[in-house]
Amino acid sequence: MLAKQQMIKQTLESMMENGQLRIGERLPSELQMAKEFGVSRETFRSAVRMLEKEGKLLVKHGVGTFVIQPLPQIPSSLEKLASIGTIIRTAQLDEGESRVSLMTEGCSPEAAQALGIRPGEPVVILERVRTASGEPVAFSINVIPRSIAGDAFDKGEFQGSLLDFFERRLDRKIVTADSEICVPLHIDRNCQRLLLHPQTTVLLLKQAHYDNANKPVLYSLDYLRNDVFTFRIRRSM
């Protein structure tokens, strides 16, 4: 059963969609609306906060609450952490992958700095090509400290989302990532794996992923075809 504030939110959204509440219109007072819905003012206020967060209502303290035009959704927004597979599926393409290599070796200085470990410490390195409708669109190099990975990758064939794998198999929930956007040279051998068409360009995301204790647990180099993946971010004052 939906919580009361969620039901109120959905009702207000329906009223916006069918024209009962129009863009620019001020809602009746909080007290009046709470009475109409038969809930406390705090419950109604919770529903308003959800709609305000989604950019559908504007609360002007001392003035009133107004219906506003919501901003359009941004595809592949860098503000939201999502797996490559999720992005592919969201674009309504068939996700696939092939493993290039899985090895344990000493950590590079760059990855060690991101992971907060010493260079040369054992790490698991997973390299994969990701496909969309059968065509390579991404190449990923994932570096995980062996102290975190343990023997999890030795217990069966890994496929799919590393974010899910961390949560299910390693009991580490990845909640945030620091991402650096780079443009790799075309002579980069990893970049060349994706240069299938004359118009193809490639972006490189260098990402340090952190768990819910703010501990770095994964370092990734994700080469992404820029003719397939478009990343945007909304900036505001």
PDB file of C-alpha atoms in Angstrom:
ATOM      1  CA  MET A   1       0.000   0.000   0.000  1.00  0.00           C
ATOM      2  CA  LEU A   2       1.283   3.432  -0.896  1.00  0.00           C
ATOM      3  CA  ALA A   3       2.095   5.869   1.883  1.00  0.00           C
ATOM      4  CA  LYS A   4      -0.369   8.753   2.222  1.00  0.00           C
ATOM      5  CA  GLN A   5       2.134  11.334   1.004  1.00  0.00           C
ATOM      6  CA  GLN A   6       2.854   9.221  -2.090  1.00  0.00           C
ATOM      7  CA  MET A   7      -0.866   8.989  -2.862  1.00  0.00           C
ATOM      8  CA  ILE A   8      -1.228  12.761  -2.481  1.00  0.00           C
ATOM      9  CA  LYS A   9       1.781  13.263  -4.754  1.00  0.00           C
ATOM     10  CA  GLN A  10       0.233  11.055  -7.442  1.00  0.00           C
ATOM     11  CA  THR A  11      -3.114  12.849  -7.139  1.00  0.00           C
ATOM     12  CA  LEU A  12      -1.470  16.253  -7.548  1.00  0.00           C
ATOM     13  CA  GLU A  13       0.489  14.982 -10.552  1.00  0.00           C
ATOM     14  CA  SER A  14      -2.746  13.744 -12.142  1.00  0.00           C
ATOM     15  CA  MET A  15      -4.329  17.158 -11.532  1.00  0.00           C
ATOM     16  CA  MET A  16      -1.381  18.800 -13.302  1.00  0.00           C
ATOM     17  CA  GLU A  17      -1.606  16.398 -16.238  1.00  0.00           C
ATOM     18  CA  ASN A  18      -5.352  16.849 -16.792  1.00  0.00           C
ATOM     19  CA  GLY A  19      -5.280  20.630 -16.409  1.00  0.00           C
ATOM     20  CA  GLN A  20      -6.960  20.949 -13.022  1.00  0.00           C
ATOM     21  CA  LEU A  21      -3.711  22.527 -11.850  1.00  0.00           C
ATOM     22  CA  ARG A  22      -2.089  24.676 -14.538  1.00  0.00           C
ATOM     23  CA  ILE A  23       1.443  26.014 -14.933  1.00  0.00           C
ATOM     24  CA  GLY A  24       1.792  29.177 -12.856  1.00  0.00           C
ATOM     25  CA  GLU A  25      -1.235  28.443 -10.691  1.00  0.00           C
ATOM     26  CA  ARG A  26      -0.930  28.772  -6.919  1.00  0.00           C
ATOM     27  CA  LEU A  27      -2.163  25.880  -4.794  1.00  0.00           C
ATOM     28  CA  PRO A  28      -4.713  26.566  -2.060  1.00  0.00           C
ATOM     29  CA  SER A  29      -3.241  26.985   1.403  1.00  0.00           C
ATOM     30  CA  GLU A  30      -1.467  24.078   3.043  1.00  0.00           C
ATOM     31  CA  LEU A  31      -4.138  23.916   5.745  1.00  0.00           C
ATOM     32  CA  GLN A  32      -6.964  23.831   3.177  1.00  0.00           C
ATOM     33  CA  MET A  33      -5.286  21.153   1.057  1.00  0.00           C
ATOM     34  CA  ALA A  34      -4.500  19.010   4.091  1.00  0.00           C
ATOM     35  CA  LYS A  35      -8.201  19.150   5.081  1.00  0.00           C
ATOM     36  CA  GLU A  36      -9.313  18.220   1.559  1.00  0.00           C
ATOM     37  CA  PHE A  37      -7.039  15.165   1.573  1.00  0.00           C
ATOM     38  CA  GLY A  38      -7.931  14.309   5.158  1.00  0.00           C
ATOM     39  CA  VAL A  39      -4.322  14.244   6.336  1.00  0.00           C
ATOM     40  CA  SER A  40      -2.078  16.229   8.630  1.00  0.00           C
ATOM     41  CA  ARG A  41      -0.300  19.322   7.365  1.00  0.00           C
ATOM     42  CA  GLU A  42       3.033  17.521   7.769  1.00  0.00           C
ATOM     43  CA  THR A  43       1.856  14.642   5.537  1.00  0.00           C
ATOM     44  CA  PHE A  44       0.708  17.050   2.847  1.00  0.00           C
ATOM     45  CA  ARG A  45       3.957  19.008   3.222  1.00  0.00           C
ATOM     46  CA  SER A  46       5.927  15.778   2.603  1.00  0.00           C
ATOM     47  CA  ALA A  47       4.106  15.289  -0.719  1.00  0.00           C
ATOM     48  CA  VAL A  48       4.854  18.875  -1.707  1.00  0.00           C
ATOM     49  CA  ARG A  49       8.546  18.401  -0.890  1.00  0.00           C
ATOM     50  CA  MET A  50       8.714  15.387  -3.214  1.00  0.00           C
ATOM     51  CA  LEU A  51       7.159  17.381  -6.070  1.00  0.00           C
ATOM     52  CA  GLU A  52       9.415  20.329  -5.314  1.00  0.00           C
ATOM     53  CA  LYS A  53      12.458  18.044  -5.534  1.00  0.00           C
ATOM     54  CA  GLU A  54      11.257  16.829  -8.956  1.00  0.00           C
ATOM     55  CA  GLY A  55      10.894  20.419 -10.164  1.00  0.00           C
ATOM     56  CA  LYS A  56       7.098  20.336 -10.478  1.00  0.00           C
ATOM     57  CA  LEU A  57       6.246  22.721  -7.634  1.00  0.00           C
ATOM     58  CA  LEU A  58       7.907  25.908  -6.428  1.00  0.00           C
ATOM     59  CA  VAL A  59       7.497  26.846  -2.769  1.00  0.00           C
ATOM     60  CA  LYS A  60       7.835  30.564  -2.042  1.00  0.00           C
ATOM     61  CA  HIS A  61       7.797  30.935   1.705  1.00  0.00           C
ATOM     62  CA  GLY A  62       5.301  33.538   2.814  1.00  0.00           C
ATOM     63  CA  VAL A  63       3.802  33.687  -0.694  1.00  0.00           C
ATOM     64  CA  GLY A  64       2.528  30.225  -1.625  1.00  0.00           C
ATOM     65  CA  THR A  65       3.190  27.047  -3.602  1.00  0.00           C
ATOM     66  CA  PHE A  66       3.073  27.279  -7.395  1.00  0.00           C
ATOM     67  CA  VAL A  67       2.869  24.754 -10.232  1.00  0.00           C
ATOM     68  CA  ILE A  68       5.872  25.132 -12.531  1.00  0.00           C
ATOM     69  CA  GLN A  69       7.028  23.583 -15.790  1.00  0.00           C
ATOM     70  CA  PRO A  70       9.293  20.638 -14.910  1.00  0.00           C
ATOM     71  CA  LEU A  71      12.708  20.560 -16.534  1.00  0.00           C
ATOM     72  CA  PRO A  72      13.238  17.853 -19.163  1.00  0.00           C
ATOM     73  CA  GLN A  73      15.000  14.697 -18.065  1.00  0.00           C
ATOM     74  CA  ILE A  74      18.684  14.448 -19.014  1.00  0.00           C
ATOM     75  CA  PRO A  75      19.690  11.131 -20.655  1.00  0.00           C
ATOM     76  CA  SER A  76      22.867   9.608 -19.178  1.00  0.00           C
ATOM     77  CA  SER A  77      23.264  12.395 -16.664  1.00  0.00           C
ATOM     78  CA  LEU A  78      26.646  12.241 -14.963  1.00  0.00           C
ATOM     79  CA  GLU A  79      24.904  13.144 -11.713  1.00  0.00           C
ATOM     80  CA  LYS A  80      23.436   9.634 -11.476  1.00  0.00           C
ATOM     81  CA  LEU A  81      25.692   6.626 -10.979  1.00  0.00           C
ATOM     82  CA  ALA A  82      24.602   3.848 -13.330  1.00  0.00           C
ATOM     83  CA  SER A  83      26.242   0.807 -14.850  1.00  0.00           C
ATOM     84  CA  ILE A  84      27.076   0.678 -18.554  1.00  0.00           C
ATOM     85  CA  GLY A  85      24.587  -2.156 -18.937  1.00  0.00           C
ATOM     86  CA  THR A  86      21.828  -0.041 -17.411  1.00  0.00           C
ATOM     87  CA  ILE A  87      22.575   2.802 -19.826  1.00  0.00           C
ATOM     88  CA  ILE A  88      22.454   0.382 -22.770  1.00  0.00           C
ATOM     89  CA  ARG A  89      19.128  -1.083 -21.645  1.00  0.00           C
ATOM     90  CA  THR A  90      17.679   2.366 -20.993  1.00  0.00           C
ATOM     91  CA  ALA A  91      18.400   3.161 -24.645  1.00  0.00           C
ATOM     92  CA  GLN A  92      16.292   0.060 -25.499  1.00  0.00           C
ATOM     93  CA  LEU A  93      19.247  -1.788 -26.991  1.00  0.00           C
ATOM     94  CA  ASP A  94      20.205  -5.426 -26.433  1.00  0.00           C
ATOM     95  CA  GLU A  95      23.045  -5.626 -23.913  1.00  0.00           C
ATOM     96  CA  GLY A  96      25.894  -8.068 -24.391  1.00  0.00           C
ATOM     97  CA  GLU A  97      29.499  -8.548 -23.344  1.00  0.00           C
ATOM     98  CA  SER A  98      32.652 -10.544 -23.901  1.00  0.00           C
ATOM     99  CA  ARG A  99      35.479 -10.960 -21.440  1.00  0.00           C
ATOM    100  CA  VAL A 100      38.919  -9.997 -22.688  1.00  0.00           C
ATOM    101  CA  SER A 101      40.910 -10.957 -19.599  1.00  0.00           C
ATOM    102  CA  LEU A 102      40.760 -11.579 -15.854  1.00  0.00           C
ATOM    103  CA  MET A 103      44.030 -11.551 -13.956  1.00  0.00           C
ATOM    104  CA  THR A 104      45.687 -10.769 -10.655  1.00  0.00           C
ATOM    105  CA  GLU A 105      48.793  -8.606 -10.756  1.00  0.00           C
ATOM    106  CA  GLY A 106      50.500  -5.701  -9.020  1.00  0.00           C
ATOM    107  CA  CYS A 107      48.595  -2.422  -8.936  1.00  0.00           C
ATOM    108  CA  SER A 108      49.733   0.458 -11.166  1.00  0.00           C
ATOM    109  CA  PRO A 109      50.657   3.765  -9.486  1.00  0.00           C
ATOM    110  CA  GLU A 110      47.609   5.520 -11.007  1.00  0.00           C
ATOM    111  CA  ALA A 111      45.117   2.930  -9.774  1.00  0.00           C
ATOM    112  CA  ALA A 112      46.899   2.652  -6.407  1.00  0.00           C
ATOM    113  CA  GLN A 113      46.517   6.370  -5.796  1.00  0.00           C
ATOM    114  CA  ALA A 114      42.784   6.191  -6.592  1.00  0.00           C
ATOM    115  CA  LEU A 115      42.290   3.124  -4.387  1.00  0.00           C
ATOM    116  CA  GLY A 116      44.405   4.334  -1.485  1.00  0.00           C
ATOM    117  CA  ILE A 117      46.778   1.349  -1.598  1.00  0.00           C
ATOM    118  CA  ARG A 118      50.478   0.922  -2.307  1.00  0.00           C
ATOM    119  CA  PRO A 119      51.692   0.470  -5.896  1.00  0.00           C
ATOM    120  CA  GLY A 120      52.376  -3.174  -6.548  1.00  0.00           C
ATOM    121  CA  GLU A 121      49.742  -4.473  -4.126  1.00  0.00           C
ATOM    122  CA  PRO A 122      47.732  -7.383  -5.612  1.00  0.00           C
ATOM    123  CA  VAL A 123      44.642  -6.350  -7.550  1.00  0.00           C
ATOM    124  CA  VAL A 124      42.122  -8.175  -9.696  1.00  0.00           C
ATOM    125  CA  ILE A 125      41.903  -6.650 -13.181  1.00  0.00           C
ATOM    126  CA  LEU A 126      38.834  -7.408 -15.271  1.00  0.00           C
ATOM    127  CA  GLU A 127      38.720  -6.307 -18.906  1.00  0.00           C
ATOM    128  CA  ARG A 128      35.481  -6.518 -20.894  1.00  0.00           C
ATOM    129  CA  VAL A 129      33.971  -5.381 -24.177  1.00  0.00           C
ATOM    130  CA  ARG A 130      30.346  -4.324 -23.842  1.00  0.00           C
ATOM    131  CA  THR A 131      28.025  -4.539 -26.849  1.00  0.00           C
ATOM    132  CA  ALA A 132      24.713  -2.955 -27.809  1.00  0.00           C
ATOM    133  CA  SER A 133      22.639  -4.925 -30.304  1.00  0.00           C
ATOM    134  CA  GLY A 134      25.755  -6.926 -31.166  1.00  0.00           C
ATOM    135  CA  GLU A 135      28.115  -4.005 -31.808  1.00  0.00           C
ATOM    136  CA  PRO A 136      31.005  -3.071 -29.470  1.00  0.00           C
ATOM    137  CA  VAL A 137      30.234   0.230 -27.741  1.00  0.00           C
ATOM    138  CA  ALA A 138      32.400   0.180 -24.602  1.00  0.00           C
ATOM    139  CA  PHE A 139      35.633  -1.283 -23.303  1.00  0.00           C
ATOM    140  CA  SER A 140      36.168  -1.398 -19.533  1.00  0.00           C
ATOM    141  CA  ILE A 141      39.187  -2.036 -17.348  1.00  0.00           C
ATOM    142  CA  ASN A 142      38.121  -2.601 -13.739  1.00  0.00           C
ATOM    143  CA  VAL A 143      40.689  -2.728 -10.939  1.00  0.00           C
ATOM    144  CA  ILE A 144      39.706  -4.201  -7.549  1.00  0.00           C
ATOM    145  CA  PRO A 145      42.038  -4.709  -4.582  1.00  0.00           C
ATOM    146  CA  ARG A 146      42.553  -8.427  -4.001  1.00  0.00           C
ATOM    147  CA  SER A 147      41.920  -7.769  -0.313  1.00  0.00           C
ATOM    148  CA  ILE A 148      38.354  -6.820  -1.281  1.00  0.00           C
ATOM    149  CA  ALA A 149      37.724  -9.221  -4.174  1.00  0.00           C
ATOM    150  CA  GLY A 150      39.092 -12.282  -2.378  1.00  0.00           C
ATOM    151  CA  ASP A 151      38.299 -15.373  -4.434  1.00  0.00           C
ATOM    152  CA  ALA A 152      34.858 -14.161  -5.554  1.00  0.00           C
ATOM    153  CA  PHE A 153      35.855 -14.118  -9.215  1.00  0.00           C
ATOM    154  CA  ASP A 154      37.221 -17.665  -8.925  1.00  0.00           C
ATOM    155  CA  LYS A 155      33.840 -19.127  -7.929  1.00  0.00           C
ATOM    156  CA  GLY A 156      32.078 -18.874 -11.247  1.00  0.00           C
ATOM    157  CA  GLU A 157      31.646 -17.007 -14.483  1.00  0.00           C
ATOM    158  CA  PHE A 158      31.053 -13.300 -13.897  1.00  0.00           C
ATOM    159  CA  GLN A 159      28.740 -11.301 -16.143  1.00  0.00           C
ATOM    160  CA  GLY A 160      26.594  -8.211 -15.864  1.00  0.00           C
ATOM    161  CA  SER A 161      26.797  -5.295 -13.492  1.00  0.00           C
ATOM    162  CA  LEU A 162      29.838  -4.895 -11.240  1.00  0.00           C
ATOM    163  CA  LEU A 163      27.731  -2.649  -9.008  1.00  0.00           C
ATOM    164  CA  ASP A 164      25.353  -5.558  -8.381  1.00  0.00           C
ATOM    165  CA  PHE A 165      28.273  -7.981  -8.003  1.00  0.00           C
ATOM    166  CA  PHE A 166      29.839  -5.845  -5.297  1.00  0.00           C
ATOM    167  CA  GLU A 167      26.593  -5.749  -3.352  1.00  0.00           C
ATOM    168  CA  ARG A 168      25.605  -9.410  -3.772  1.00  0.00           C
ATOM    169  CA  ARG A 169      28.967 -11.187  -3.640  1.00  0.00           C
ATOM    170  CA  LEU A 170      31.322  -8.815  -1.844  1.00  0.00           C
ATOM    171  CA  ASP A 171      28.827  -7.219   0.572  1.00  0.00           C
ATOM    172  CA  ARG A 172      29.984  -3.769  -0.518  1.00  0.00           C
ATOM    173  CA  LYS A 173      27.398  -1.340  -1.810  1.00  0.00           C
ATOM    174  CA  ILE A 174      28.911   1.184  -4.208  1.00  0.00           C
ATOM    175  CA  VAL A 175      27.108   4.485  -3.693  1.00  0.00           C
ATOM    176  CA  THR A 176      29.243   7.163  -5.331  1.00  0.00           C
ATOM    177  CA  ALA A 177      32.043   7.727  -7.821  1.00  0.00           C
ATOM    178  CA  ASP A 178      34.497  10.454  -8.715  1.00  0.00           C
ATOM    179  CA  SER A 179      34.669  10.653 -12.506  1.00  0.00           C
ATOM    180  CA  GLU A 180      37.207  12.341 -14.755  1.00  0.00           C
ATOM    181  CA  ILE A 181      36.264  12.745 -18.423  1.00  0.00           C
ATOM    182  CA  CYS A 182      39.172  12.413 -20.855  1.00  0.00           C
ATOM    183  CA  VAL A 183      39.624  12.253 -24.610  1.00  0.00           C
ATOM    184  CA  PRO A 184      42.038   9.398 -25.348  1.00  0.00           C
ATOM    185  CA  LEU A 185      44.387   9.497 -28.316  1.00  0.00           C
ATOM    186  CA  HIS A 186      43.332   7.404 -31.288  1.00  0.00           C
ATOM    187  CA  ILE A 187      46.605   5.506 -30.994  1.00  0.00           C
ATOM    188  CA  ASP A 188      45.520   4.237 -27.562  1.00  0.00           C
ATOM    189  CA  ARG A 189      45.145   0.493 -28.150  1.00  0.00           C
ATOM    190  CA  ASN A 190      42.038   0.350 -25.933  1.00  0.00           C
ATOM    191  CA  CYS A 191      40.458   3.201 -27.855  1.00  0.00           C
ATOM    192  CA  GLN A 192      41.143   1.399 -31.128  1.00  0.00           C
ATOM    193  CA  ARG A 193      38.919  -1.502 -30.074  1.00  0.00           C
ATOM    194  CA  LEU A 194      35.919   0.796 -30.590  1.00  0.00           C
ATOM    195  CA  LEU A 195      36.906   2.747 -33.720  1.00  0.00           C
ATOM    196  CA  LEU A 196      34.662   0.756 -36.029  1.00  0.00           C
ATOM    197  CA  HIS A 197      33.264   3.587 -38.144  1.00  0.00           C
ATOM    198  CA  PRO A 198      34.804   6.772 -39.619  1.00  0.00           C
ATOM    199  CA  GLN A 199      32.508   8.957 -37.493  1.00  0.00           C
ATOM    200  CA  THR A 200      33.299   7.155 -34.228  1.00  0.00           C
ATOM    201  CA  THR A 201      34.964   9.088 -31.417  1.00  0.00           C
ATOM    202  CA  VAL A 202      35.714   7.794 -27.938  1.00  0.00           C
ATOM    203  CA  LEU A 203      35.471   9.243 -24.437  1.00  0.00           C
ATOM    204  CA  LEU A 204      37.331   7.860 -21.443  1.00  0.00           C
ATOM    205  CA  LEU A 205      35.854   7.939 -17.940  1.00  0.00           C
ATOM    206  CA  LYS A 206      38.394   7.409 -15.172  1.00  0.00           C
ATOM    207  CA  GLN A 207      36.347   6.554 -12.122  1.00  0.00           C
ATOM    208  CA  ALA A 208      37.093   5.876  -8.469  1.00  0.00           C
ATOM    209  CA  HIS A 209      34.107   4.147  -6.858  1.00  0.00           C
ATOM    210  CA  TYR A 210      33.356   4.329  -3.132  1.00  0.00           C
ATOM    211  CA  ASP A 211      31.234   2.200  -0.825  1.00  0.00           C
ATOM    212  CA  ASN A 212      28.819   3.543   1.797  1.00  0.00           C
ATOM    213  CA  ALA A 213      31.709   3.901   4.250  1.00  0.00           C
ATOM    214  CA  ASN A 214      33.443   6.209   1.742  1.00  0.00           C
ATOM    215  CA  LYS A 215      36.170   3.628   1.135  1.00  0.00           C
ATOM    216  CA  PRO A 216      37.517   3.370  -2.448  1.00  0.00           C
ATOM    217  CA  VAL A 217      36.782  -0.159  -3.652  1.00  0.00           C
ATOM    218  CA  LEU A 218      36.948  -0.026  -7.459  1.00  0.00           C
ATOM    219  CA  TYR A 219      38.917   1.911 -10.067  1.00  0.00           C
ATOM    220  CA  SER A 220      37.640   1.844 -13.630  1.00  0.00           C
ATOM    221  CA  LEU A 221      38.764   2.984 -17.032  1.00  0.00           C
ATOM    222  CA  ASP A 222      35.667   3.029 -19.245  1.00  0.00           C
ATOM    223  CA  TYR A 223      36.208   3.720 -22.951  1.00  0.00           C
ATOM    224  CA  LEU A 224      32.850   4.710 -24.443  1.00  0.00           C
ATOM    225  CA  ARG A 225      31.839   5.386 -28.030  1.00  0.00           C
ATOM    226  CA  ASN A 226      30.746   9.008 -28.187  1.00  0.00           C
ATOM    227  CA  ASP A 227      28.444   8.297 -31.142  1.00  0.00           C
ATOM    228  CA  VAL A 228      26.469   6.012 -28.812  1.00  0.00           C
ATOM    229  CA  PHE A 229      26.893   7.460 -25.312  1.00  0.00           C
ATOM    230  CA  THR A 230      26.062  11.114 -24.688  1.00  0.00           C
ATOM    231  CA  PHE A 231      26.667  12.457 -21.214  1.00  0.00           C
ATOM    232  CA  ARG A 232      25.225  15.704 -19.954  1.00  0.00           C
ATOM    233  CA  ILE A 233      25.150  17.554 -16.681  1.00  0.00           C
ATOM    234  CA  ARG A 234      22.798  20.309 -15.578  1.00  0.00           C
ATOM    235  CA  ARG A 235      24.518  23.323 -14.029  1.00  0.00           C
ATOM    236  CA  SER A 236      22.829  25.980 -11.938  1.00  0.00           C
ATOM    237  CA  MET A 237      23.683  29.009  -9.852  1.00  0.00           C
TER     238      MET A 237
END
